[in-house]
Coordinates of N, CA and C in Angstrom, one line a residue:
M138 N -191.5 -95.7 34.0 CA -191.9 -97.1 33.8 C -190.5 -97.9 33.5
L139 N -190.3 -98.9 34.2 CA -189.3 -99.9 34.2 C -189.6 -101.2 33.3
I140 N -188.7 -101.0 32.3 CA -188.8 -102.6 31.4 C -187.6 -103.4 31.4
D141 N -187.8 -104.7 31.1 CA -186.5 -105.5 30.9 C -185.9 -104.9 29.4
V142 N -184.5 -104.9 29.4 CA -183.9 -104.6 28.0 C -183.0 -106.1 27.8
Y143 N -182.7 -106.0 26.6 CA -182.0 -107.4 25.9 C -180.9 -107.4 25.0
N144 N -180.1 -108.1 24.5 CA -179.3 -108.0 23.5 C -180.0 -108.4 21.9
D145 N -178.9 -107.9 21.1 CA -179.8 -108.4 19.8 C -180.2 -109.9 19.4
R146 N -179.8 -110.6 20.6 CA -180.2 -112.0 20.2 C -181.5 -112.5 21.3
N147 N -182.2 -111.2 21.6 CA -183.5 -111.5 22.6 C -183.1 -112.3 23.8
Q148 N -181.8 -111.9 24.4 CA -181.2 -112.3 25.7 C -181.4 -111.4 26.9
H149 N -181.8 -111.4 27.9 CA -182.1 -110.7 28.8 C -180.9 -110.0 29.4
I150 N -180.5 -108.8 29.3 CA -179.5 -108.2 29.8 C -179.3 -106.9 31.3
G151 N -180.5 -106.7 31.3 CA -181.2 -106.0 32.5 C -182.2 -105.2 32.4
Q152 N -182.2 -103.9 33.3 CA -183.9 -103.5 33.4 C -183.2 -101.8 33.1
Q153 N -184.6 -101.0 32.5 CA -183.8 -99.7 32.4 C -185.4 -98.8 32.4
D154 N -185.5 -97.7 32.5 CA -186.6 -96.9 32.3 C -186.9 -96.7 30.9
K155 N -187.9 -97.1 30.6 CA -188.5 -97.2 29.4 C -188.3 -95.7 28.3
K156 N -188.2 -94.5 28.8 CA -187.6 -93.3 27.9 C -186.3 -93.2 27.9
I157 N -185.6 -94.3 28.5 CA -184.0 -94.2 28.6 C -183.8 -95.0 27.6
A158 N -184.7 -96.3 27.6 CA -184.1 -97.2 26.7 C -184.4 -96.9 25.1
H159 N -185.6 -96.2 24.9 CA -185.6 -95.1 23.7 C -184.8 -94.6 23.2
E160 N -184.6 -93.6 24.2 CA -183.6 -92.6 24.0 C -181.7 -93.1 23.5
D161 N -181.8 -94.5 24.2 CA -180.5 -95.2 24.0 C -180.2 -96.1 22.9
G162 N -181.5 -96.4 22.4 CA -181.7 -97.6 21.6 C -181.6 -99.1 22.2
L163 N -182.3 -99.2 23.2 CA -181.8 -100.5 23.9 C -183.2 -101.4 23.7
W164 N -182.7 -102.9 23.0 CA -183.6 -103.9 22.7 C -184.7 -104.4 23.8
H165 N -185.9 -103.9 23.9 CA -186.8 -104.5 24.9 C -188.2 -105.0 23.7
R166 N -189.2 -105.7 25.0 CA -190.1 -106.3 24.2 C -191.4 -105.7 24.1
T167 N -192.2 -106.0 23.5 CA -193.6 -105.4 23.3 C -194.8 -106.7 23.1
F168 N -196.1 -105.9 23.6 CA -197.1 -107.1 23.5 C -197.9 -105.8 22.4
S169 N -198.3 -106.7 21.0 CA -199.4 -106.2 20.1 C -200.3 -107.2 19.7
C170 N -201.3 -106.9 19.2 CA -202.6 -107.9 18.9 C -203.2 -106.9 17.9
L171 N -203.9 -107.5 16.9 CA -204.9 -107.3 15.8 C -206.2 -108.0 16.5
A172 N -207.6 -107.2 16.6 CA -208.5 -107.8 17.0 C -209.5 -108.2 15.5
V173 N -210.1 -109.5 15.5 CA -210.6 -109.9 14.3 C -211.8 -110.5 14.7
N174 N -212.9 -110.3 14.2 CA -214.3 -111.1 14.6 C -214.4 -111.7 13.7
P175 N -214.6 -113.1 14.2 CA -214.5 -113.9 13.2 C -215.8 -114.6 12.4
V176 N -216.7 -113.9 13.0 CA -218.2 -113.9 12.7 C -218.7 -113.0 11.6
R177 N -218.1 -111.8 11.4 CA -218.3 -110.9 10.7 C -217.1 -110.4 9.5
A178 N -216.1 -111.1 10.0 CA -214.9 -110.9 9.2 C -214.6 -109.5 8.9
T179 N -214.5 -109.1 10.4 CA -214.0 -107.5 10.5 C -212.7 -107.7 11.0
V180 N -212.1 -106.4 10.9 CA -210.9 -106.2 11.9 C -210.8 -105.0 12.8
L181 N -210.4 -104.4 13.7 CA -210.5 -103.2 14.5 C -208.9 -102.8 14.3
L182 N -209.0 -101.5 14.1 CA -207.7 -100.5 14.2 C -208.0 -99.6 15.4
Q183 N -207.1 -98.9 16.0 CA -207.1 -98.4 17.2 C -206.5 -96.7 16.9
K184 N -207.2 -95.6 17.3 CA -206.6 -94.3 17.1 C -206.2 -93.8 18.4
K185 N -205.0 -93.2 18.5 CA -204.5 -92.7 19.8 C -205.0 -91.3 20.3
Q186 N -204.9 -91.1 21.3 CA -205.1 -89.6 21.8 C -203.9 -88.9 21.3
P187 N -204.3 -87.3 21.1 CA -203.0 -86.5 20.4 C -202.1 -86.1 21.6
G188 N -201.0 -85.8 21.3 CA -200.2 -85.6 22.6 C -199.6 -86.8 23.5
R189 N -199.7 -87.7 23.3 CA -199.3 -88.9 24.2 C -197.6 -89.4 23.8
Y190 N -197.1 -88.8 23.0 CA -195.8 -89.1 22.6 C -194.8 -87.4 22.9
S191 N -193.6 -88.0 22.9 CA -192.4 -87.1 23.1 C -192.3 -86.4 21.6
F192 N -192.5 -87.1 20.7 CA -192.5 -86.6 19.5 C -193.6 -86.2 18.6
D193 N -194.0 -85.4 17.6 CA -195.2 -85.1 16.9 C -195.6 -86.6 16.2
R194 N -197.0 -87.1 16.3 CA -197.2 -88.2 15.8 C -198.7 -88.0 15.2
P195 N -199.1 -88.2 14.0 CA -200.3 -87.8 13.2 C -201.4 -88.9 13.7
D196 N -202.6 -88.5 13.7 CA -203.6 -89.1 14.3 C -203.9 -90.2 13.1
Q197 N -203.1 -91.5 13.1 CA -203.1 -92.6 12.4 C -204.1 -94.1 12.9
A198 N -204.3 -94.6 12.4 CA -204.8 -96.0 12.6 C -203.9 -97.0 12.8
D199 N -203.9 -97.6 14.0 CA -203.0 -98.2 14.4 C -203.3 -99.5 14.8
F200 N -202.6 -100.9 15.1 CA -203.3 -102.0 15.4 C -204.2 -102.0 16.7
T201 N -204.9 -102.7 16.9 CA -206.2 -102.9 18.0 C -205.3 -102.5 19.5
V202 N -204.4 -103.2 19.9 CA -203.5 -102.9 21.1 C -202.0 -103.1 21.0
G203 N -201.5 -102.5 21.7 CA -200.1 -102.6 21.8 C -199.3 -101.9 22.9
G204 N -198.4 -102.2 23.2 CA -197.8 -101.6 24.5 C -196.5 -102.6 25.0
H205 N -195.6 -101.9 26.0 CA -194.4 -102.1 26.5 C -194.7 -103.3 27.3
Y206 N -194.2 -104.4 27.7 CA -194.0 -105.2 28.6 C -193.4 -104.4 29.9
E207 N -193.9 -104.5 31.0 CA -192.9 -104.1 32.3 C -192.5 -105.1 33.0
A208 N -191.0 -104.5 33.3 CA -189.9 -105.4 34.1 C -190.5 -106.8 34.7
G209 N -190.2 -107.8 34.2 CA -190.7 -108.8 35.2 C -191.9 -109.7 34.4
E210 N -192.4 -108.9 33.8 CA -193.6 -109.7 33.0 C -193.4 -110.6 32.1
T211 N -194.1 -111.7 31.9 CA -194.0 -112.9 31.3 C -195.2 -112.5 29.7
T212 N -195.0 -113.7 28.6 CA -195.2 -113.1 27.5 C -196.9 -112.9 27.6
P213 N -197.7 -114.1 28.3 CA -198.9 -113.8 28.7 C -199.4 -112.8 29.4
D214 N -198.6 -112.2 30.4 CA -198.7 -110.9 30.9 C -199.2 -109.8 30.2
G215 N -199.1 -110.0 29.1 CA -199.0 -108.7 27.8 C -200.8 -108.5 27.7
V216 N -201.7 -109.4 28.1 CA -203.1 -109.2 28.3 C -203.4 -107.9 28.7
R217 N -202.5 -107.6 29.7 CA -202.7 -106.6 30.6 C -203.1 -105.2 29.5
E218 N -202.5 -105.4 28.6 CA -202.6 -104.2 27.7 C -204.1 -104.1 26.9
I219 N -204.7 -105.3 26.7 CA -205.8 -105.5 26.5 C -206.9 -105.0 27.1
R220 N -207.1 -105.2 28.6 CA -207.7 -104.8 29.6 C -207.5 -102.9 29.6
E221 N -206.0 -102.7 29.6 CA -206.1 -101.2 29.9 C -206.7 -100.2 28.7
E222 N -206.4 -100.8 27.3 CA -206.7 -100.1 26.4 C -208.1 -100.1 26.1
L223 N -209.0 -101.6 25.9 CA -210.1 -101.7 25.7 C -210.9 -101.9 26.5
G224 N -210.4 -102.2 27.7 CA -211.4 -102.4 28.8 C -212.1 -103.6 29.0
I225 N -211.4 -104.6 28.4 CA -212.0 -105.9 28.6 C -211.4 -106.6 29.1
N226 N -211.7 -107.6 29.8 CA -210.5 -108.9 30.4 C -210.8 -110.4 29.6
V227 N -209.5 -110.3 28.8 CA -209.2 -111.5 28.1 C -207.9 -112.5 28.3
P228 N -208.3 -113.8 28.7 CA -207.3 -114.6 29.2 C -206.3 -115.1 28.0
Y229 N -204.9 -115.3 28.2 CA -204.1 -115.3 27.4 C -204.3 -116.7 26.0
T230 N -205.0 -117.6 26.9 CA -205.3 -118.8 26.3 C -206.2 -118.7 24.8
D231 N -207.1 -117.2 24.9 CA -208.1 -116.8 23.9 C -207.3 -116.6 22.7
L232 N -206.1 -115.9 22.9 CA -205.6 -115.5 21.7 C -204.4 -116.4 20.9
Q233 N -204.3 -116.1 19.8 CA -203.8 -116.9 18.7 C -202.1 -116.3 18.5
P234 N -201.2 -116.6 19.2 CA -199.8 -115.9 19.3 C -199.3 -116.4 17.3
L235 N -198.6 -115.4 17.1 CA -198.1 -115.3 15.5 C -196.6 -115.5 15.5
G236 N -196.2 -114.9 16.8 CA -194.4 -115.1 16.5 C -193.8 -113.7 16.7
I237 N -192.6 -113.7 16.7 CA -191.7 -112.5 16.9 C -191.3 -111.7 15.7
R238 N -191.6 -110.2 16.1 CA -191.2 -109.2 14.7 C -190.1 -108.8 15.4
Q239 N -189.0 -108.7 15.2 CA -187.5 -107.8 15.2 C -187.4 -107.0 14.5
T240 N -187.5 -105.5 15.0 CA -187.5 -104.2 14.3 C -186.7 -103.3 15.0
A241 N -185.9 -102.6 14.0 CA -185.4 -101.6 14.6 C -185.7 -100.1 13.6
V242 N -185.8 -98.8 14.0 CA -186.4 -97.8 13.6 C -186.0 -96.5 14.4
T243 N -185.8 -95.3 13.6 CA -185.7 -94.2 14.4 C -186.8 -93.7 14.1
L244 N -187.7 -93.1 14.9 CA -189.2 -92.6 14.8 C -188.9 -90.9 15.0
A245 N -187.8 -90.6 15.8 CA -187.6 -89.3 15.9 C -185.9 -88.9 16.8
P246 N -185.6 -87.9 16.4 CA -184.3 -87.4 17.3 C -184.5 -87.7 18.6
G247 N -183.7 -88.9 19.5 CA -183.7 -89.3 20.3 C -184.8 -90.3 21.0
W248 N -185.5 -90.8 19.9 CA -186.5 -91.7 20.1 C -186.1 -93.0 19.0
M249 N -185.6 -94.0 19.5 CA -185.4 -95.5 18.7 C -186.0 -96.7 19.3
E250 N -186.9 -97.0 18.1 CA -187.6 -98.6 18.8 C -186.6 -99.5 18.0
R251 N -185.9 -100.3 19.0 CA -185.5 -101.4 19.1 C -186.0 -102.7 19.9
E252 N -187.0 -103.5 18.9 CA -188.2 -104.0 19.8 C -188.1 -105.3 19.5
F253 N -188.7 -106.3 19.9 CA -188.8 -107.7 19.8 C -190.4 -107.9 20.1
Q254 N -191.3 -107.5 18.8 CA -193.0 -107.3 19.3 C -193.4 -108.8 18.9
Y255 N -194.2 -109.0 20.0 CA -194.9 -110.5 20.2 C -196.3 -110.3 19.6
W256 N -196.6 -110.7 18.7 CA -197.6 -110.4 18.0 C -198.8 -111.6 18.2
H257 N -200.1 -111.3 18.3 CA -201.2 -111.9 18.4 C -202.5 -111.5 17.6
L258 N -203.3 -112.7 17.6 CA -204.7 -112.0 16.9 C -205.4 -112.1 17.9
L259 N -206.6 -111.5 18.2 CA -207.2 -111.5 19.3 C -208.7 -111.7 18.7
P260 N -209.2 -113.0 18.4 CA -210.5 -113.2 18.2 C -211.5 -112.5 19.3
L261 N -212.4 -111.6 18.6 CA -213.3 -110.7 19.6 C -214.7 -110.4 18.8
D262 N -215.5 -111.2 19.0 CA -216.8 -111.3 18.6 C -217.8 -110.0 19.4
L263 N -217.5 -108.8 19.3 CA -218.1 -107.7 20.0 C -218.4 -106.8 19.0
D264 N -219.6 -106.0 19.4 CA -220.0 -104.8 18.6 C -218.8 -103.6 19.0
L265 N -219.2 -102.5 18.5 CA -218.1 -101.5 18.7 C -218.8 -100.7 20.2
E266 N -220.2 -101.1 20.3 CA -221.0 -100.3 21.3 C -220.5 -101.4 22.8
Q267 N -220.0 -102.6 22.8 CA -220.0 -103.2 23.5 C -218.4 -103.2 24.2
I268 N -217.7 -102.3 23.4 CA -216.4 -102.4 24.0 C -216.1 -101.1 25.0
P269 N -215.8 -101.2 26.1 CA -215.6 -100.1 27.0 C -214.8 -98.9 26.7
L270 N -213.7 -99.3 26.3 CA -212.9 -98.1 25.7 C -212.6 -97.2 26.8
D271 N -212.1 -97.4 28.1 CA -212.0 -96.4 28.8 C -210.8 -95.9 29.2
D272 N -209.8 -96.2 28.6 CA -208.2 -95.7 28.8 C -208.2 -94.4 28.0
A273 N -207.5 -93.3 28.8 CA -207.4 -92.0 28.3 C -206.5 -92.0 27.2
E274 N -205.7 -93.0 27.0 CA -204.8 -93.2 25.5 C -205.2 -93.3 24.1
V275 N -206.6 -94.1 24.4 CA -207.4 -94.3 23.2 C -208.4 -93.5 22.9
S276 N -208.3 -92.5 21.6 CA -209.6 -91.8 21.4 C -210.4 -92.6 20.6
G277 N -210.3 -93.9 19.9 CA -211.4 -94.3 19.4 C -211.0 -95.7 18.5
L278 N -211.7 -96.2 17.8 CA -211.7 -97.3 17.0 C -212.4 -97.6 15.7
V279 N -211.6 -98.3 14.9 CA -212.2 -98.3 13.3 C -212.3 -99.5 13.2
E280 N -213.6 -99.9 12.6 CA -214.0 -101.4 11.9 C -214.2 -101.5 10.8
L281 N -213.4 -102.2 10.4 CA -213.5 -102.5 8.8 C -213.6 -103.8 8.2
D282 N -214.2 -104.0 7.0 CA -214.2 -105.5 6.8 C -213.0 -105.8 6.2
L283 N -212.5 -107.3 6.7 CA -211.3 -107.5 6.2 C -210.8 -107.7 4.7
A284 N -211.9 -108.4 4.0 CA -211.3 -108.2 2.6 C -211.2 -107.0 2.2
A285 N -211.9 -105.7 2.4 CA -211.5 -104.5 2.3 C -210.4 -103.7 2.8
A286 N -209.9 -104.7 4.2 CA -208.6 -103.9 4.7 C -207.3 -104.8 3.7
I287 N -207.5 -105.9 3.4 CA -206.5 -106.3 2.9 C -206.2 -105.8 1.5
E288 N -207.1 -105.2 0.5 CA -207.3 -104.4 -0.4 C -206.5 -102.8 -0.2
L289 N -207.1 -102.3 0.9 CA -206.3 -100.9 1.6 C -205.0 -101.2 1.4
A290 N -204.5 -102.4 2.4 CA -203.2 -102.5 2.5 C -202.1 -102.8 1.4
D291 N -202.8 -103.4 0.3 CA -201.7 -103.8 -0.9 C -201.9 -103.0 -1.7
G292 N -202.7 -101.8 -1.6 CA -202.8 -100.5 -2.3 C -203.8 -100.9 -3.8
T293 N -204.5 -102.1 -3.8 CA -205.9 -102.0 -4.7 C -206.7 -101.2 -4.6
R294 N -206.8 -100.6 -3.4 CA -208.1 -99.3 -3.5 C -207.6 -98.3 -2.5
P295 N -207.8 -97.2 -2.5 CA -207.2 -96.0 -1.9 C -208.2 -95.6 -0.5
D296 N -209.2 -96.2 -0.6 CA -210.0 -96.1 0.5 C -210.9 -97.0 0.7
V297 N -211.7 -97.3 2.1 CA -212.6 -98.3 2.3 C -213.5 -97.6 3.1
A298 N -214.6 -98.1 2.9 CA -215.9 -97.8 4.0 C -215.5 -98.6 5.3
A299 N -215.9 -97.7 6.4 CA -215.3 -98.5 7.7 C -216.6 -97.4 8.9
R300 N -216.5 -97.8 10.2 CA -217.3 -97.8 11.0 C -216.5 -97.4 12.5
Y301 N -216.8 -96.0 13.0 CA -215.9 -95.6 13.9 C -216.4 -95.2 15.1
L302 N -215.6 -95.8 16.0 CA -216.2 -95.6 17.3 C -215.2 -94.2 18.1
I303 N -215.9 -93.0 18.3 CA -215.1 -91.7 18.6 C -215.3 -91.5 20.0
R304 N -214.2 -91.4 20.8 CA -214.7 -90.7 22.3 C -214.2 -89.4 22.2
D305 N -214.9 -88.6 22.9 CA -214.4 -87.0 23.1 C -215.0 -86.9 24.6
S306 N -214.1 -86.8 25.2 CA -214.1 -86.8 27.2 C -215.1 -88.0 27.4
A307 N -216.1 -88.0 28.1 CA -217.3 -88.9 28.4 C -218.2 -89.2 27.4
N308 N -218.1 -88.9 26.1 CA -219.1 -88.9 25.1 C -218.5 -90.2 24.2
R309 N -219.4 -90.8 23.5 CA -219.1 -91.7 22.3 C -219.8 -91.4 21.2
R310 N -219.5 -91.4 20.1 CA -220.1 -91.1 18.6 C -219.7 -92.5 17.7
Y311 N -220.9 -92.6 17.2 CA -220.5 -93.8 15.7 C -220.6 -92.9 14.3
I312 N -219.8 -93.4 13.6 CA -220.2 -92.6 12.5 C -219.7 -93.7 11.5
D313 N -220.2 -93.8 10.3 CA -219.5 -94.6 9.3 C -219.1 -93.6 8.3
A314 N -217.6 -93.8 7.5 CA -216.8 -92.6 7.1 C -215.6 -93.6 6.3
P315 N -215.4 -93.4 5.3 CA -214.1 -94.0 4.6 C -212.7 -94.1 5.5
L316 N -212.1 -95.0 5.4 CA -210.9 -95.1 5.9 C -209.9 -95.2 4.5
S317 N -208.8 -94.1 4.6 CA -207.8 -94.3 3.4 C -206.3 -94.8 3.8
R318 N -205.4 -95.0 2.7 CA -204.3 -95.3 2.8 C -203.5 -94.4 3.3
T319 N -203.8 -93.1 3.6 CA -203.4 -92.1 4.0 C -203.6 -91.8 5.7
D320 N -204.5 -92.7 6.3 CA -204.9 -92.7 7.6 C -203.8 -93.7 8.3
L321 N -203.5 -94.7 7.4 CA -202.6 -95.8 8.1 C -201.0 -95.4 8.1
I322 N -200.2 -96.0 9.2 CA -198.8 -95.6 9.5 C -198.2 -95.9 8.5
P323 N -197.4 -95.0 7.5 CA -196.7 -95.1 6.3 C -195.6 -96.3 6.5
G324 N -195.0 -96.6 7.8 CA -194.0 -97.6 7.9 C -194.2 -98.8 7.9
Y325 N -195.6 -99.2 7.9 CA -196.2 -100.4 8.0 C -196.5 -100.7 6.7
L326 N -196.8 -99.5 5.5 CA -197.5 -99.9 4.2 C -196.3 -100.3 3.5
E327 N -195.1 -99.5 3.6 CA -194.0 -99.9 2.7 C -193.6 -101.4 2.1
K328 N -193.2 -101.4 0.9 CA -193.0 -102.6 0.2 C -191.4 -102.8 0.4
D329 N -190.7 -101.7 0.6 CA -189.3 -102.1 1.1 C -189.1 -102.6 2.5
T330 N -190.1 -102.5 3.3 CA -190.2 -103.4 4.5 C -190.8 -104.4 4.7
D331 N -191.5 -104.9 5.7 CA -192.3 -106.0 5.7 C -193.7 -106.0 5.6
Q332 N -194.4 -104.8 5.1 CA -195.5 -104.5 5.0 C -196.6 -105.0 6.1
L333 N -196.3 -104.5 7.1 CA -196.9 -105.0 8.4 C -198.4 -105.3 8.4
Y334 N -199.1 -103.7 7.7 CA -200.8 -103.9 7.9 C -201.1 -105.3 6.7
L335 N -200.5 -105.6 5.8 CA -200.9 -106.6 5.0 C -200.6 -108.1 5.3
R336 N -199.6 -108.3 6.2 CA -199.2 -109.4 6.7 C -200.0 -109.7 8.0
L337 N -200.5 -108.8 8.7 CA -201.5 -108.9 10.0 C -202.8 -109.2 9.3
F338 N -203.3 -108.7 8.1 CA -204.6 -108.9 7.7 C -204.3 -110.3 6.9
I339 N -203.7 -110.7 6.3 CA -203.8 -112.0 5.8 C -203.6 -113.0 6.7
A340 N -202.8 -112.7 7.8 CA -203.1 -113.7 9.0 C -204.3 -113.9 9.7
A341 N -205.1 -112.8 9.6 CA -206.6 -112.9 10.3 C -207.2 -113.5 9.0
R342 N -207.1 -113.1 8.1 CA -208.0 -114.0 6.9 C -207.7 -115.6 7.0
R343 N -206.4 -115.9 7.5 CA -206.1 -117.4 7.4 C -206.7 -118.0 8.4
Y344 N -206.7 -117.0 9.8 CA -207.2 -117.7 11.0 C -208.7 -117.8 10.7
I345 N -209.7 -116.8 10.1 CA -210.9 -117.2 10.3 C -211.1 -118.6 9.2
T346 N -210.4 -118.6 8.4 CA -210.7 -119.8 7.8 C -210.2 -120.9 8.1
G347 N -209.9 -121.2 9.3 CA -209.6 -122.2 10.1 C -207.9 -122.6 10.1
E348 N -207.0 -121.9 9.7 CA -205.6 -122.4 9.7 C -205.1 -121.9 11.0
R349 N -204.0 -122.5 11.8 CA -203.6 -122.5 12.9 C -202.1 -122.5 12.8
S350 N -201.5 -122.4 11.7 CA -200.2 -122.3 11.9 C -199.5 -122.0 10.9
H351 N -198.1 -121.2 10.7 CA -197.5 -120.4 9.9 C -198.4 -119.3 9.1
L352 N -199.1 -118.9 10.0 CA -200.4 -117.5 9.6 C -199.5 -116.4 9.4
F353 N -198.3 -116.1 10.1 CA -198.0 -114.9 9.9 C -196.3 -114.5 8.9
W354 N -196.3 -115.8 8.1 CA -195.1 -115.6 7.1 C -195.7 -115.8 5.8

C-alpha cells in the first residue's frame, strides 16, 4: 500500500510503501474514530483478528475504526475505513472532527509509528446486530456504557460490564462479559502520556451533552 509521507510539521514530502514508512519511521497520516451512541450513551471498541501485524500484538480493545490514508486521499476520504471495518456507509459530514494527534512510538524492532492521527467521533445509533462487520481484519466489537468507560480509563474501576459481538468465520455471537483495564492498550492508558482512552471518552461525553468545540482538549 502506497501512502503519503510528511515532515514533522505535517508538510507533504513524497510517497512511500506503508511497510517501509514504518520501518524507516517516516511521518504519515491516519484516520481514527470512536463510535458513540448518543441515545444509549455507549461507546464501541474494536477487537482485531490475530496475526494482522508483523509483530506480536495482544488481543486488546482498540478504538472503533482506524487506518492509514492511502496516497492522494484527503481527510474526508478516511470514511473508507468505516466502510471497510464496520461495513456501513457514513458521509464525512456525519462525523465530529476532534483534531490531530501527533505521536511517535516504537512498537517493535523495525516498526515505528510516527503519525498525524486525524481523530473523529462517529455518532452511531445502531445495535450490535445492525453492524455488518464483514472485514477480515476485525474479530469483534465491544459496547460499554460511556460513564463506566470513563471510570475504567481513569482507574476508578478495574473492570466494567460490556456486551460483545464476536465473529468466528461466518458466525456471530453476542455475550455479556466484563471488560477490564488489562483488555485495553497500555500505551493509551499511561498517565505520563496523553491518556488517549480517557480523552476520547470525555470528548464523547461532552459531545452527547451538546458541546461541539474544544472536545478533545
